[in-house]
Amino acid sequence: MGTLDFGVLFRHSDRFIEGFWNTIQVSVIALVGSFVLGAILAIFRISPVKPLNWFGTAFVEFIRNIPLLLVVFFFYLGLPALGITLDGFVSGTLGLTIYTAVFIAEAIRAGIQTVPRGQLEAARSSGLSYVQAMNLVILPQAIKIVLPSIGNQFINLVKNSSILAVVAGMDLMYFADLVNSDTFQPLSVYTIVALLYLVLTLPLSFLVHYMERRFGQSDAEARKPKGKPKKNKPTGQVTM
């Protein structure tokens, strides 16, 4: 009980594999959903349309100032009171998506505000609508600027997916709790779980650093002057 026994992983491999796979699924779904929702909320936050601006601001401030567990409980325990029943996996995924989206929205909003406003005005004057200008001109630049912050939020999302264990979401932590209740080897079980989470988060961290370097190199190359400066030819001397 007090020593590491990695044989637990092989004796209960079916549970660990199912939990690991479910954690991957919820992480991918929440990652895509939170990025899309976060981008929409960021646009709402800076929108000149006051109702959209108010809604985006109120939504972001409300969600990011309450615990993730309450957001998940709203879908798992609150919606049944309204006649809508969701299982733990769906409830946890929705809660995780919405909770992460508000932090991504703030990161993207900060990135948008660093892009010179003249670019938005130039895009609008060229005939693009506000949404088109945001999607085609402003957002790509803003996301490149705040990529490290967004990447950190995605890594936090993978780790926060363990919240599904609270609502029987069939994730890695949920099955780890079941294995621990059968084996009474918490040190071994949760050490294995920690290593499995590292398998998910470390590649994502390396990918974020790689993309950050690539974007930095592309920006540096774009700022370099193109071509060699032309040298003035020496004028010939006039002989008498």
Short mmCIF file of C-alpha atoms in Angstrom, two decimals:
data_model
loop_
_atom_site.label_atom_id
_atom_site.label_comp_id
_atom_site.label_asym_id
_atom_site.label_seq_id
_atom_site.Cartn_x
_atom_site.Cartn_y
_atom_site.Cartn_z
CA MET A 1 0.00 0.00 0.00
CA GLY A 2 2.87 2.37 0.70
CA THR A 3 4.99 1.39 -2.32
CA LEU A 4 4.57 2.06 -6.02
CA ASP A 5 3.06 -0.86 -7.88
CA PHE A 6 2.75 -0.14 -11.60
CA GLY A 7 1.24 -3.58 -12.05
CA VAL A 8 -2.05 -1.91 -11.13
CA LEU A 9 -2.02 -0.33 -14.58
CA PHE A 10 -1.94 -3.73 -16.29
CA ARG A 11 -4.36 -5.47 -13.94
CA HIS A 12 -6.94 -2.73 -14.50
CA SER A 13 -5.90 -1.71 -18.00
CA ASP A 14 -9.48 -1.80 -19.32
CA ARG A 15 -10.60 0.90 -16.90
CA PHE A 16 -7.53 3.08 -17.42
CA ILE A 17 -7.83 2.82 -21.22
CA GLU A 18 -11.54 3.69 -21.19
CA GLY A 19 -10.96 6.65 -18.87
CA PHE A 20 -7.96 7.84 -20.88
CA TRP A 21 -9.93 7.67 -24.13
CA ASN A 22 -12.92 9.50 -22.62
CA THR A 23 -10.59 12.22 -21.29
CA ILE A 24 -9.16 12.68 -24.79
CA GLN A 25 -12.68 12.96 -26.22
CA VAL A 26 -13.91 15.52 -23.71
CA SER A 27 -10.68 17.53 -24.07
CA VAL A 28 -10.90 17.70 -27.87
CA ILE A 29 -14.60 18.57 -27.87
CA ALA A 30 -14.18 21.22 -25.18
CA LEU A 31 -11.03 22.59 -26.84
CA VAL A 32 -12.76 23.19 -30.17
CA GLY A 33 -15.97 24.42 -28.57
CA SER A 34 -14.26 26.79 -26.14
CA PHE A 35 -12.11 28.30 -28.88
CA VAL A 36 -15.11 29.00 -31.15
CA LEU A 37 -17.26 30.31 -28.29
CA GLY A 38 -14.34 32.33 -26.91
CA ALA A 39 -13.75 34.02 -30.27
CA ILE A 40 -17.45 34.91 -30.50
CA LEU A 41 -17.50 36.31 -26.96
CA ALA A 42 -14.34 38.33 -27.66
CA ILE A 43 -16.02 39.93 -30.69
CA PHE A 44 -19.11 40.63 -28.58
CA ARG A 45 -16.91 42.27 -25.93
CA ILE A 46 -15.55 44.86 -28.39
CA SER A 47 -18.61 45.10 -30.61
CA PRO A 48 -19.97 48.59 -31.30
CA VAL A 49 -23.47 47.09 -30.96
CA LYS A 50 -24.32 47.85 -27.34
CA PRO A 51 -26.61 44.84 -26.59
CA LEU A 52 -23.93 42.42 -27.84
CA ASN A 53 -21.28 44.28 -25.85
CA TRP A 54 -23.36 44.17 -22.67
CA PHE A 55 -24.22 40.49 -23.11
CA GLY A 56 -20.59 39.51 -23.77
CA THR A 57 -19.32 41.50 -20.80
CA ALA A 58 -21.97 40.19 -18.39
CA PHE A 59 -21.51 36.58 -19.51
CA VAL A 60 -17.72 36.64 -19.23
CA GLU A 61 -17.67 38.40 -15.86
CA PHE A 62 -20.30 36.07 -14.39
CA ILE A 63 -18.76 32.77 -15.53
CA ARG A 64 -15.13 33.56 -14.76
CA ASN A 65 -15.97 34.64 -11.19
CA ILE A 66 -17.70 31.43 -10.14
CA PRO A 67 -16.11 27.97 -9.62
CA LEU A 68 -15.99 25.48 -12.47
CA LEU A 69 -17.78 22.96 -10.26
CA LEU A 70 -20.86 25.20 -10.06
CA VAL A 71 -21.01 25.50 -13.84
CA VAL A 72 -20.88 21.71 -14.19
CA PHE A 73 -23.47 21.26 -11.43
CA PHE A 74 -25.81 23.64 -13.26
CA PHE A 75 -25.99 21.25 -16.21
CA TYR A 76 -25.91 18.05 -14.15
CA LEU A 77 -28.19 18.98 -11.24
CA GLY A 78 -29.86 22.24 -12.23
CA LEU A 79 -31.27 21.42 -15.67
CA PRO A 80 -33.19 18.32 -14.45
CA ALA A 81 -35.31 20.71 -12.39
CA LEU A 82 -36.34 22.25 -15.74
CA GLY A 83 -37.07 18.86 -17.26
CA ILE A 84 -33.73 18.52 -19.10
CA THR A 85 -31.57 15.59 -18.04
CA LEU A 86 -27.96 15.28 -19.16
CA ASP A 87 -25.48 12.56 -18.23
CA GLY A 88 -22.22 13.29 -16.47
CA PHE A 89 -20.13 13.24 -19.65
CA VAL A 90 -22.28 15.77 -21.48
CA SER A 91 -22.74 17.97 -18.39
CA GLY A 92 -19.02 18.02 -17.68
CA THR A 93 -18.12 18.73 -21.31
CA LEU A 94 -20.57 21.64 -21.54
CA GLY A 95 -19.43 23.11 -18.26
CA LEU A 96 -15.76 22.77 -19.16
CA THR A 97 -16.35 24.30 -22.60
CA ILE A 98 -18.19 27.35 -21.31
CA TYR A 99 -15.84 27.91 -18.39
CA THR A 100 -12.72 27.76 -20.57
CA ALA A 101 -14.32 29.88 -23.31
CA VAL A 102 -14.57 32.99 -21.13
CA PHE A 103 -10.83 32.93 -20.37
CA ILE A 104 -10.01 32.40 -24.04
CA ALA A 105 -12.33 35.29 -24.86
CA GLU A 106 -10.39 37.60 -22.57
CA ALA A 107 -7.10 36.49 -24.10
CA ILE A 108 -8.37 37.06 -27.65
CA ARG A 109 -9.88 40.41 -26.69
CA ALA A 110 -6.50 41.53 -25.34
CA GLY A 111 -4.91 40.42 -28.61
CA ILE A 112 -7.49 42.27 -30.70
CA GLN A 113 -6.83 45.48 -28.79
CA THR A 114 -3.11 45.28 -29.64
CA VAL A 115 -3.85 45.24 -33.40
CA PRO A 116 -3.79 48.82 -34.76
CA ARG A 117 -7.33 50.11 -35.17
CA GLY A 118 -6.43 51.47 -38.58
CA GLN A 119 -6.41 47.91 -39.94
CA LEU A 120 -10.05 47.43 -39.03
CA GLU A 121 -10.97 50.75 -40.59
CA ALA A 122 -9.01 49.90 -43.74
CA ALA A 123 -10.75 46.52 -43.98
CA ARG A 124 -14.16 48.15 -43.56
CA SER A 125 -13.36 50.80 -46.17
CA SER A 126 -12.41 48.05 -48.64
CA GLY A 127 -15.96 46.70 -48.48
CA LEU A 128 -15.74 44.04 -45.78
CA SER A 129 -18.43 43.83 -43.13
CA TYR A 130 -17.52 44.08 -39.45
CA VAL A 131 -17.68 40.28 -39.01
CA GLN A 132 -15.66 39.64 -42.19
CA ALA A 133 -13.01 42.17 -41.16
CA MET A 134 -12.74 40.51 -37.77
CA ASN A 135 -12.53 36.97 -39.16
CA LEU A 136 -10.18 37.69 -42.07
CA VAL A 137 -7.97 40.52 -40.84
CA ILE A 138 -8.05 41.13 -37.09
CA LEU A 139 -8.57 37.71 -35.45
CA PRO A 140 -5.69 35.90 -37.24
CA GLN A 141 -3.26 38.58 -36.01
CA ALA A 142 -4.74 38.67 -32.51
CA ILE A 143 -4.55 34.89 -32.09
CA LYS A 144 -0.88 34.86 -33.12
CA ILE A 145 -0.16 37.51 -30.50
CA VAL A 146 -1.92 35.70 -27.64
CA LEU A 147 -1.07 32.14 -28.68
CA PRO A 148 0.90 31.40 -25.46
CA SER A 149 -2.06 32.48 -23.31
CA ILE A 150 -4.52 30.41 -25.35
CA GLY A 151 -2.17 27.44 -25.23
CA ASN A 152 -1.99 27.66 -21.45
CA GLN A 153 -5.78 27.70 -21.28
CA PHE A 154 -5.94 24.55 -23.42
CA ILE A 155 -3.48 22.81 -21.10
CA ASN A 156 -5.56 23.89 -18.11
CA LEU A 157 -8.63 22.54 -19.90
CA VAL A 158 -7.10 19.05 -20.11
CA LYS A 159 -6.26 19.12 -16.42
CA ASN A 160 -9.66 20.57 -15.46
CA SER A 161 -11.37 17.69 -17.29
CA SER A 162 -10.89 15.74 -14.05
CA ILE A 163 -13.96 17.63 -12.81
CA LEU A 164 -16.03 15.03 -14.68
CA ALA A 165 -15.20 12.53 -11.95
CA VAL A 166 -17.47 14.47 -9.59
CA VAL A 167 -20.50 13.91 -11.82
CA ALA A 168 -19.63 10.34 -12.91
CA GLY A 169 -18.41 11.58 -16.27
CA MET A 170 -16.48 8.36 -17.02
CA ASP A 171 -13.18 10.19 -17.39
CA LEU A 172 -9.71 9.10 -16.31
CA MET A 173 -10.07 10.37 -12.74
CA TYR A 174 -13.46 8.69 -12.36
CA PHE A 175 -12.05 5.27 -13.25
CA ALA A 176 -8.97 5.93 -11.10
CA ASP A 177 -11.27 6.40 -8.12
CA LEU A 178 -12.96 3.08 -8.93
CA VAL A 179 -9.62 1.29 -9.18
CA ASN A 180 -8.47 2.84 -5.92
CA SER A 181 -11.63 1.71 -4.14
CA ASP A 182 -10.94 -1.84 -5.31
CA THR A 183 -7.20 -1.99 -4.67
CA PHE A 184 -6.66 0.45 -1.79
CA GLN A 185 -3.40 1.56 -3.46
CA PRO A 186 -3.85 5.33 -3.79
CA LEU A 187 -0.13 6.04 -4.24
CA SER A 188 0.17 3.69 -7.21
CA VAL A 189 -3.19 4.55 -8.78
CA TYR A 190 -2.86 8.33 -8.70
CA THR A 191 0.81 8.26 -9.71
CA ILE A 192 -0.25 6.36 -12.81
CA VAL A 193 -3.03 8.89 -13.42
CA ALA A 194 -0.55 11.77 -13.09
CA LEU A 195 1.71 10.15 -15.70
CA LEU A 196 -1.23 9.64 -18.05
CA TYR A 197 -2.19 13.30 -17.75
CA LEU A 198 1.42 14.19 -18.58
CA VAL A 199 1.08 12.10 -21.74
CA LEU A 200 -1.75 14.44 -22.75
CA THR A 201 -0.41 17.81 -21.60
CA LEU A 202 3.30 17.63 -22.48
CA PRO A 203 2.80 17.17 -26.25
CA LEU A 204 0.29 20.02 -26.20
CA SER A 205 2.80 22.21 -24.39
CA PHE A 206 5.53 21.36 -26.91
CA LEU A 207 3.13 22.09 -29.78
CA VAL A 208 2.30 25.52 -28.36
CA HIS A 209 6.00 26.37 -27.99
CA TYR A 210 6.69 25.14 -31.52
CA MET A 211 3.89 27.24 -33.04
CA GLU A 212 5.01 30.24 -31.01
CA ARG A 213 8.54 29.94 -32.43
CA ARG A 214 7.24 29.42 -35.98
CA PHE A 215 4.97 32.47 -35.80
CA GLY A 216 7.82 34.49 -34.32
CA GLN A 217 10.12 33.48 -37.16
CA SER A 218 7.51 34.23 -39.81
CA ASP A 219 6.89 37.67 -38.32
CA ALA A 220 10.62 38.37 -38.21
CA GLU A 221 11.00 37.33 -41.85
CA ALA A 222 8.03 39.48 -42.85
CA ARG A 223 9.66 42.52 -41.24
CA LYS A 224 12.92 42.02 -43.12
CA PRO A 225 13.45 44.29 -46.11
CA LYS A 226 12.93 42.38 -49.36
CA GLY A 227 15.80 42.30 -51.79
CA LYS A 228 19.18 43.90 -51.57
CA PRO A 229 19.43 47.67 -51.64
CA LYS A 230 20.68 48.92 -54.95
CA LYS A 231 24.04 50.58 -54.95
CA ASN A 232 24.59 53.70 -56.97
CA LYS A 233 27.00 53.12 -59.81
CA PRO A 234 30.06 55.35 -59.72
CA THR A 235 29.93 57.99 -62.40
CA GLY A 236 32.71 57.93 -64.86
CA GLN A 237 35.30 60.73 -64.84
CA VAL A 238 35.39 63.11 -67.76
CA THR A 239 38.90 63.39 -69.25
CA MET A 240 40.04 66.44 -70.99
#
